[in-house]
Amino acid sequence: MEKILVLDFGGQYNQLIARRVREQHVYAEIRAYNKISVEEIVKNGYKGIIFTGGPNSVYDEDSPHYDPGILNIGIPILGICYGDQLMAFIAGGVISSAGSGSEYGKTIVYTSSCALFKDVPHESVCWMSHTDYVSSPPEKFKVIAYTDRCSCAAICDEERKLYGVQFHPEVTHTEFGGQIFHNFLFEVCGCSGDWRMEDFIERSVARYREELAGKKALLGLSGGVDSSVAAALLYKAIGNDLTCVFVDHGLLRKDEGDFVEKTFRGQFGMRLVRVNAESRFLSKLKGVTEPESKRKIIGEEFIRVFEEEAGKLGKHQALVQGTIYPDVIESGKGDSAVIKSHHNVGGLPDNIAFDEIVEPLRNLFKDEVRAVGTELGIPNELVWRQPFPGPGLAVRIIGEVTKEKLELLRGADAIFREEISRAGLEKTADQYFAVLTDLQSVGVKGDARAYGRTVALRAVSTDDFMTAEWTRLPYDVLERASNRITGEIEGITRVVYDITSKPPATVEWE
Ligand code: XMP
């Protein structure tokens, strides 16, 4: 399979770059610049390399650099933003600060004809975000694009197939960004485009049929997209040699547990063990109010339950996990501070006795996982499910979690989701849910004074959940949700809408 290397210098768009490449049906993998040597790059046989952007100036003392030998191994390179400057710098060019000539945002770029800009008009819109620029290209390089403020917006050494662009072809604001990637991959690197989801499924099925022949595998199904797709894929490969254990911790949304069971046991006919462990989890959570303690308790209890079930089921050689690519990418940036421990419920300890761990989705981005899920016949409701935290509703109930509060929250949350879906807004917000606050307030129901709980509704729009904006839901949708929640759910007398973005708030309230 042909591969492109995305060499990460700490830019914010590294995953986007890899996705743009994969959209062209070429497999791309991201590696941090300081974790892969030129020798390994040569050994891996990449068809091309993309240097990502980065936050630094090449002259900063601690800016990421790379072995100049990379320019002479015969593999085409496309440098983007910092990657362009770094390539020029290590090839002997000069980088300068543009000072007041810095560009940010949509900019008209004028390109000249070359392989990288095939079918790109002379004048088009690109996205710029830079202070430094290549003020003097290295020997043998020529300038192939400019803007009104930047005399050198792209360079190339056609002989060595080295290309650099100051702008960002990976962001959608760059009008011909897709074409530029296409050109780099097919015109410059000579790729054929062999990365297809159907082939991925076929290859994976063949692979696991062989690797797991005569063995039994166990999978912890959570009902989330990743474990569901991993289950369907492995089931296609090894059928009933796969057993799924679905630990229902009782903290799921309304009817969710039944739906998971119906899909996998009913529709697919998989061997599925559902463990109804609500009371066990609730008793562990009794009196616990601190969010991180809740997470820890739920995570640990999940492991206990899973271990017990695994023990009952007898020897299974393989454990299947729904790890996906963003979970495993090593970053070219430093480590950032932990705000919440997202140790996923379902994350299992190293000491469970399995001979091997199987991670069939390890190389896929989320959108690719969804495409595989659809191809395998998993219902849209599951494949397009919004993210749901492993500790479930426990982190959406402020304070102690009780059965009664869970029921209230489930009801309110289901109504809110139903109203969003009725209004056709499922794709407008990327995550939307209800939170049961610990606030009681006075209300009036019928003619009587009522003292009830306050529910907060939350909807956010985001690309990556690292930052998020509160979604401007139409008032009438909020109104219908509020009326129905207070009308249909006894015990709730007030509904508020959360209008805080992230940062400073987080998506979940706990
Ligand atoms: P925050 O609240 O950190 O949420 O802004 C960002 C995204 O992560 C999800 N989230 C979790 N997912 N276990 C998970 O599996 C957790 O403990 C957890 N906490 C938050 C949240 O739903 C959002 O999508």
XYZ file of C-alpha atoms and ligand atoms in Angstrom:
534
model
C 0.000 0.000 0.000
C 1.417 3.394 -0.964
C 1.976 5.776 1.937
C 2.595 9.456 2.498
C 4.443 10.683 5.576
C 3.114 13.788 7.319
C 6.129 14.982 9.275
C 4.726 16.925 12.193
C 6.527 20.060 13.356
C 3.862 20.982 15.881
C 1.359 22.643 13.547
C -2.275 22.814 14.507
C -3.482 21.312 11.231
C -1.467 18.102 11.111
C -4.503 15.811 11.302
C -6.302 17.888 8.732
C -3.389 17.463 6.339
C -3.480 13.687 6.737
C -7.227 13.670 6.172
C -6.899 15.761 3.014
C -4.407 13.231 1.692
C -6.652 10.312 2.562
C -9.582 12.011 0.859
C -7.543 11.549 -2.304
C -7.430 7.820 -1.533
C -3.811 7.832 -0.495
C -2.906 6.538 2.947
C -1.141 9.104 5.130
C 0.506 8.666 8.488
C 1.588 11.363 10.917
C 4.916 11.099 12.705
C 6.499 13.618 15.043
C 9.647 15.119 13.506
C 11.773 14.071 16.480
C 10.586 10.465 16.490
C 11.557 9.345 12.995
C 14.966 9.376 11.360
C 15.868 9.776 7.699
C 16.942 6.100 7.675
C 13.540 4.976 8.909
C 11.818 7.201 6.356
C 13.819 5.594 3.572
C 13.137 2.116 4.941
C 9.391 2.733 5.138
C 9.239 3.498 1.419
C 6.998 6.580 1.507
C 5.837 7.935 -1.840
C 6.043 11.490 -0.546
C 6.560 13.607 2.549
C 4.638 16.621 3.800
C 6.279 18.966 6.289
C 3.553 20.483 8.451
C 3.336 24.003 9.783
C 4.540 24.854 13.267
C 4.345 27.699 15.718
C 7.992 28.714 15.600
C 10.428 30.754 13.568
C 13.291 28.701 12.086
C 15.738 30.996 13.864
C 14.284 30.333 17.343
C 16.687 28.420 19.487
C 14.194 25.703 20.313
C 12.422 25.563 16.956
C 12.070 22.087 15.440
C 14.662 21.278 12.811
C 15.405 18.284 10.659
C 18.324 16.476 9.079
C 19.047 18.326 5.772
C 19.823 14.916 4.249
C 16.091 14.427 3.839
C 16.156 16.685 0.783
C 18.390 14.281 -1.090
C 16.801 10.858 -0.567
C 14.751 11.143 -3.747
C 11.337 11.314 -2.049
C 9.202 14.319 -3.082
C 8.455 16.828 -0.311
C 5.731 19.400 0.131
C 6.449 21.938 2.876
C 3.524 23.883 4.279
C 3.965 27.225 6.096
C 6.663 26.518 8.703
C 7.427 23.378 6.703
C 8.038 25.554 3.625
C 10.353 27.841 5.575
C 12.198 24.948 7.168
C 12.746 23.280 3.810
C 14.046 26.541 2.335
C 16.234 27.131 5.377
C 17.905 23.714 5.386
C 18.428 24.003 1.626
C 20.351 27.250 2.189
C 17.697 29.935 1.718
C 17.007 32.965 3.883
C 13.925 33.419 6.037
C 12.882 36.872 7.229
C 10.172 38.377 9.322
C 7.555 40.074 7.182
C 6.842 42.510 10.022
C 3.903 44.606 8.978
C 3.721 42.474 5.818
C 2.403 39.510 7.848
C -0.683 37.988 6.316
C -3.578 36.398 8.078
C -6.735 35.065 6.496
C -8.013 34.892 2.951
C -5.485 36.243 0.482
C -5.284 36.351 -3.311
C -2.382 34.246 -4.544
C -0.892 34.320 -8.054
C 0.584 31.010 -9.154
C 2.691 30.041 -12.144
C 2.348 26.845 -14.065
C 4.111 23.822 -12.611
C 3.154 20.293 -11.555
C 1.933 21.448 -8.127
C -0.414 24.042 -9.579
C -1.784 22.052 -12.519
C -5.400 23.152 -13.131
C -5.069 25.904 -10.528
C -5.888 29.311 -12.096
C -3.241 32.028 -12.030
C -5.297 33.975 -9.493
C -7.155 32.277 -6.608
C -7.896 32.570 -2.885
C -5.626 30.955 -0.324
C -5.448 30.994 3.465
C -2.405 32.676 4.952
C -1.235 32.730 8.547
C 2.384 33.812 8.885
C 4.886 36.396 9.997
C 8.066 34.857 8.596
C 8.515 34.145 4.909
C 11.183 32.917 2.510
C 12.904 36.158 1.542
C 15.599 34.522 -0.542
C 14.935 31.057 -1.969
C 17.762 28.526 -1.872
C 19.891 27.878 -4.899
C 18.143 25.858 -7.620
C 14.713 26.779 -6.192
C 12.394 29.070 -8.117
C 9.460 31.131 -6.938
C 6.156 29.710 -8.225
C 3.644 31.925 -6.411
C 3.360 35.361 -4.838
C 0.758 37.565 -3.200
C 0.474 41.341 -3.045
C 2.407 41.371 0.217
C 4.541 38.273 -0.035
C 7.028 38.036 -2.864
C 7.519 34.330 -2.309
C 4.342 32.403 -1.522
C 5.565 29.117 -3.018
C 8.864 27.651 -4.198
C 10.066 24.558 -5.983
C 13.086 22.600 -7.041
C 11.535 20.571 -9.834
C 14.486 18.310 -10.271
C 14.457 17.059 -6.678
C 10.638 17.366 -6.530
C 10.750 19.691 -3.536
C 7.804 22.068 -3.181
C 6.921 24.587 -0.520
C 3.848 26.742 -0.004
C 3.596 29.570 2.491
C -0.178 29.291 2.619
C -2.337 26.457 3.976
C -3.813 24.251 1.236
C -5.356 21.963 3.903
C -7.940 24.475 5.154
C -11.147 24.798 3.203
C -10.664 28.563 2.701
C -7.921 27.769 0.200
C -10.030 27.533 -2.913
C -7.851 25.047 -4.800
C -6.354 23.303 -1.762
C -7.812 19.937 -2.755
C -6.412 20.313 -6.264
C -2.984 21.156 -4.868
C -2.959 18.002 -2.731
C -4.186 16.035 -5.715
C -1.359 17.417 -7.815
C 1.285 16.733 -5.206
C 0.109 13.164 -4.754
C -0.564 12.190 -8.342
C 1.532 14.546 -10.508
C 4.564 14.859 -8.250
C 4.665 11.676 -6.149
C 3.126 9.393 -8.768
C 0.565 7.849 -6.396
C -2.224 5.690 -7.787
C -4.826 6.208 -5.017
C -5.257 2.704 -3.585
C -6.693 3.633 -0.177
C -10.393 2.699 -0.247
C -12.677 1.780 2.623
C -14.058 -1.298 0.862
C -10.513 -2.529 0.356
C -9.714 -1.723 3.949
C -12.573 -3.942 5.094
C -11.549 -6.747 2.768
C -7.901 -6.510 3.786
C -8.762 -6.422 7.493
C -11.156 -9.341 7.254
C -8.577 -11.450 5.424
C -5.882 -10.446 7.882
C -7.807 -11.228 11.061
C -9.224 -14.437 9.643
C -5.685 -15.614 9.245
C -4.179 -14.122 12.401
C -6.972 -15.259 14.674
C -7.581 -18.666 13.129
C -8.355 -21.169 15.876
C -8.454 -18.421 18.529
C -11.210 -16.714 20.442
C -11.515 -12.964 20.863
C -13.279 -10.770 23.385
C -14.420 -7.194 22.868
C -15.761 -4.652 25.344
C -18.702 -3.073 23.572
C -19.783 0.348 24.825
C -22.288 1.271 22.149
C -19.983 4.065 21.000
C -18.989 4.347 17.340
C -15.492 2.926 17.680
C -16.202 -0.241 19.624
C -19.310 -0.874 17.525
C -17.406 -0.673 14.249
C -14.546 -2.765 15.634
C -17.114 -5.383 16.674
C -18.822 -5.489 13.281
C -15.495 -5.732 11.467
C -14.172 -8.528 13.633
C -17.486 -10.339 13.470
C -17.222 -10.321 9.690
C -13.769 -11.839 10.029
C -14.234 -14.468 12.720
C -17.986 -14.709 13.349
C -18.850 -16.448 16.591
C -15.246 -16.758 17.677
C -15.818 -13.169 18.770
C -17.748 -12.510 21.974
C -18.786 -8.985 22.892
C -19.221 -8.043 26.505
C -21.490 -5.071 26.961
C -21.180 -3.742 30.495
C -24.293 -1.657 31.030
C -23.290 0.552 33.939
C -26.765 2.021 34.135
C -25.439 5.466 33.233
C -26.505 5.364 29.605
C -29.116 7.510 27.926
C -32.738 6.503 27.530
C -33.180 3.110 25.817
C -29.555 3.094 24.738
C -28.652 -0.237 26.289
C -31.592 -1.983 24.637
C -30.732 -0.472 21.285
C -27.156 -1.725 21.463
C -28.382 -5.195 22.376
C -30.987 -5.207 19.630
C -28.475 -4.123 17.001
C -25.669 -6.494 17.773
C -27.505 -9.544 18.983
C -30.671 -9.063 16.939
C -29.501 -7.582 13.649
C -25.986 -9.007 13.432
C -26.579 -12.175 15.432
C -23.369 -11.720 17.402
C -22.522 -13.492 20.607
C -23.218 -10.716 23.057
C -23.171 -10.832 26.821
C -24.985 -7.906 28.387
C -24.175 -7.335 32.022
C -26.730 -5.223 33.808
C -24.602 -3.707 36.509
C -26.535 -0.568 37.385
C -27.006 -1.296 41.059
C -23.375 -2.270 41.434
C -22.196 1.038 39.955
C -24.730 3.064 41.907
C -23.677 1.575 45.190
C -20.027 2.400 44.420
C -21.060 5.957 43.541
C -23.136 6.479 46.658
C -22.206 9.730 48.371
C -19.560 10.598 45.759
C -19.774 14.152 44.428
C -16.323 14.940 43.118
C -16.140 14.552 39.278
C -12.702 12.999 39.036
C -13.595 10.506 41.786
C -16.689 9.523 39.839
C -14.591 8.925 36.743
C -12.070 6.882 38.653
C -14.652 4.746 40.414
C -16.576 4.061 37.209
C -13.401 3.255 35.271
C -12.224 0.825 37.942
C -15.568 -0.828 38.447
C -15.903 -1.280 34.707
C -12.655 -3.205 34.684
C -13.764 -5.368 37.624
C -17.020 -6.279 35.916
C -15.311 -6.957 32.617
C -12.697 -9.146 34.292
C -15.338 -11.143 36.086
C -17.260 -11.727 32.865
C -14.102 -12.600 30.976
C -13.303 -15.102 33.718
C -16.705 -16.753 33.346
C -16.354 -16.995 29.578
C -13.158 -19.023 29.674
C -9.943 -18.553 27.758
C -9.918 -15.919 25.034
C -6.562 -15.353 23.402
C -7.261 -11.929 21.924
C -8.730 -8.707 23.238
C -10.200 -6.415 20.577
C -10.112 -2.671 21.193
C -11.652 0.228 19.310
C -8.556 2.441 19.397
C -8.565 4.942 16.518
C -5.817 6.968 14.870
C -6.130 10.244 16.825
C -5.635 8.167 20.022
C -2.251 6.973 18.883
C -0.706 9.888 16.990
C 2.380 11.127 18.709
C 2.505 14.873 18.506
C 5.321 17.182 17.414
C 4.177 19.526 20.179
C 4.978 19.265 23.870
C 2.491 17.614 26.228
C -0.354 19.806 27.339
C -1.932 20.011 30.765
C -4.621 17.517 31.748
C -7.909 19.257 32.492
C -10.018 16.127 32.854
C -8.918 12.553 32.934
C -10.636 11.087 29.917
C -9.467 7.604 30.762
C -12.109 5.953 28.840
C -14.403 3.596 30.506
C -13.668 0.527 28.495
C -9.921 1.147 28.751
C -8.728 -2.163 30.142
C -5.735 -2.934 32.323
C -2.545 -4.492 31.034
C -2.707 -7.378 33.434
C -5.763 -9.131 32.021
C -4.503 -12.338 30.566
C -4.682 -11.989 26.809
C -2.020 -13.165 24.415
C -2.661 -10.343 22.028
C -4.433 -7.027 21.593
C -6.198 -6.472 18.295
C -6.879 -2.879 17.242
C -8.478 -3.045 13.805
C -9.236 0.704 13.589
C -5.875 1.902 14.802
C -5.048 3.645 11.534
C -8.393 5.277 10.852
C -9.730 8.749 11.460
C -13.216 9.083 12.883
C -14.841 9.852 9.531
C -13.205 6.752 8.080
C -14.421 4.659 11.011
C -17.929 5.900 10.259
C -17.557 5.050 6.572
C -16.481 1.515 7.517
C -19.428 1.245 9.933
C -21.897 2.274 7.260
C -20.354 -0.124 4.770
C -20.740 -2.921 7.334
C -24.427 -2.151 7.813
C -24.414 -0.583 11.279
C -27.501 1.653 11.679
C -26.976 5.393 11.184
C -28.174 6.023 14.697
C -25.043 4.322 15.978
C -22.589 5.315 13.273
C -23.477 9.007 13.563
C -23.938 8.965 17.297
C -22.718 12.142 18.975
C -19.836 11.672 21.401
C -20.900 10.375 24.774
C -18.497 10.280 27.717
C -17.462 6.875 29.027
C -18.649 7.694 32.580
C -21.991 8.527 30.995
C -24.667 10.468 32.794
C -22.660 10.340 36.022
C -20.733 13.416 34.857
C -23.957 15.124 33.801
C -25.511 14.892 37.236
C -23.918 17.476 39.453
C -23.379 16.031 42.898
C -24.321 12.543 43.990
C -25.684 10.150 41.373
C -28.911 8.386 42.334
C -31.406 6.251 40.456
C -34.080 8.912 40.819
C -31.829 11.645 39.390
C -30.815 9.368 36.539
C -34.447 8.887 35.609
C -35.097 12.652 35.629
C -32.057 13.372 33.513
C -32.783 10.570 31.043
C -36.255 11.949 30.477
C -35.120 15.539 29.999
C -32.224 14.561 27.783
C -34.399 12.396 25.539
C -36.870 15.255 25.036
C -34.117 17.718 24.180
C -32.551 15.340 21.663
C -35.919 14.581 20.161
C -36.676 18.286 19.639
C -33.274 18.864 18.041
C -33.874 15.964 15.724
C -37.405 17.117 14.856
C -36.016 20.506 13.922
C -33.397 18.782 11.726
C -30.550 20.317 13.724
C -28.536 17.174 14.497
C -25.692 18.292 12.267
C -25.815 21.924 13.457
C -24.653 21.037 16.935
C -21.839 18.528 17.340
C -22.871 17.549 20.835
C -26.074 18.330 22.701
C -27.444 17.050 25.951
C -29.113 17.876 29.245
C -27.396 18.291 32.592
C -29.082 17.834 35.940
C -27.805 20.643 38.119
C -27.900 20.388 41.900
C -29.979 23.527 42.060
C -33.534 23.421 43.386
C -35.761 26.359 42.732
C -39.302 27.479 43.280
C -41.813 27.088 40.517
C -45.529 26.872 40.030
C -47.241 23.892 38.500
C -51.003 24.061 38.082
C -52.006 26.358 40.903
C -49.585 24.995 43.383
C -46.144 25.996 44.457
C -43.604 23.472 43.258
C -40.073 23.092 44.439
C -38.142 21.252 41.805
C -34.867 20.716 40.060
C -33.172 22.794 37.401
C -32.039 21.226 34.155
C -29.431 22.886 31.955
C -29.398 22.285 28.222
C -26.082 22.375 26.416
C -25.298 22.319 22.700
C -21.885 22.985 21.214
C -20.409 23.359 17.762
C -16.827 22.278 17.316
C -14.352 20.598 14.997
C -12.199 18.849 17.523
C -13.766 19.293 20.994
C -10.575 21.039 22.131
C -12.396 24.312 21.706
C -16.127 24.693 21.178
C -18.705 27.387 20.690
C -22.139 27.240 22.234
C -24.619 26.605 19.458
C -27.111 29.332 18.620
C -30.150 27.067 18.691
C -33.387 28.710 17.527
C -35.482 30.065 20.406
C -38.544 28.115 19.346
C -36.646 24.820 19.601
C -35.414 25.770 23.052
C -38.901 26.826 23.993
C -40.473 23.551 22.889
C -37.822 21.572 24.746
C -38.303 23.656 27.886
C -42.099 23.388 27.791
C -42.007 19.671 27.277
C -39.369 19.009 29.923
C -41.181 20.962 32.625
C -44.551 19.617 31.473
C -43.665 15.957 31.078
C -41.060 15.394 33.749
C -42.321 15.731 37.223
C -39.714 17.187 39.531
C -38.225 19.614 37.029
C -39.421 23.181 37.334
C -36.785 25.174 35.538
C -34.753 24.853 32.330
C -31.746 27.015 31.489
C -29.541 27.124 28.371
C -25.779 27.141 28.718
C -24.229 29.976 26.658
C -20.612 29.403 27.580
C -18.012 28.434 25.031
C -14.928 26.306 25.645
C -12.706 27.798 26.894
C -13.418 29.033 29.513
C -16.001 26.303 30.198
C -15.599 22.677 29.183
C -18.200 20.819 27.150
C -19.352 18.622 30.017
C -20.245 20.289 33.276
C -18.070 17.937 35.264
P -14.763 18.449 27.883
O -15.822 18.379 28.928
O -13.428 17.988 28.370
O -15.233 17.410 26.766
O -14.695 19.771 27.205
C -14.630 17.240 25.519
C -15.195 15.978 24.912
O -14.826 14.847 25.706
C -15.962 14.180 26.205
N -15.664 13.762 27.594
C -15.347 12.512 27.942
N -15.254 11.398 27.199
N -14.675 10.167 29.146
C -14.921 10.221 27.820
O -14.882 9.185 27.172
C -14.746 11.254 29.954
O -14.525 11.175 31.161
C -15.110 12.487 29.316
N -15.280 13.749 29.774
C -15.628 14.519 28.692
C -17.083 15.183 26.137
O -18.349 14.530 26.070
C -16.722 15.957 24.896
O -17.127 15.266 23.726
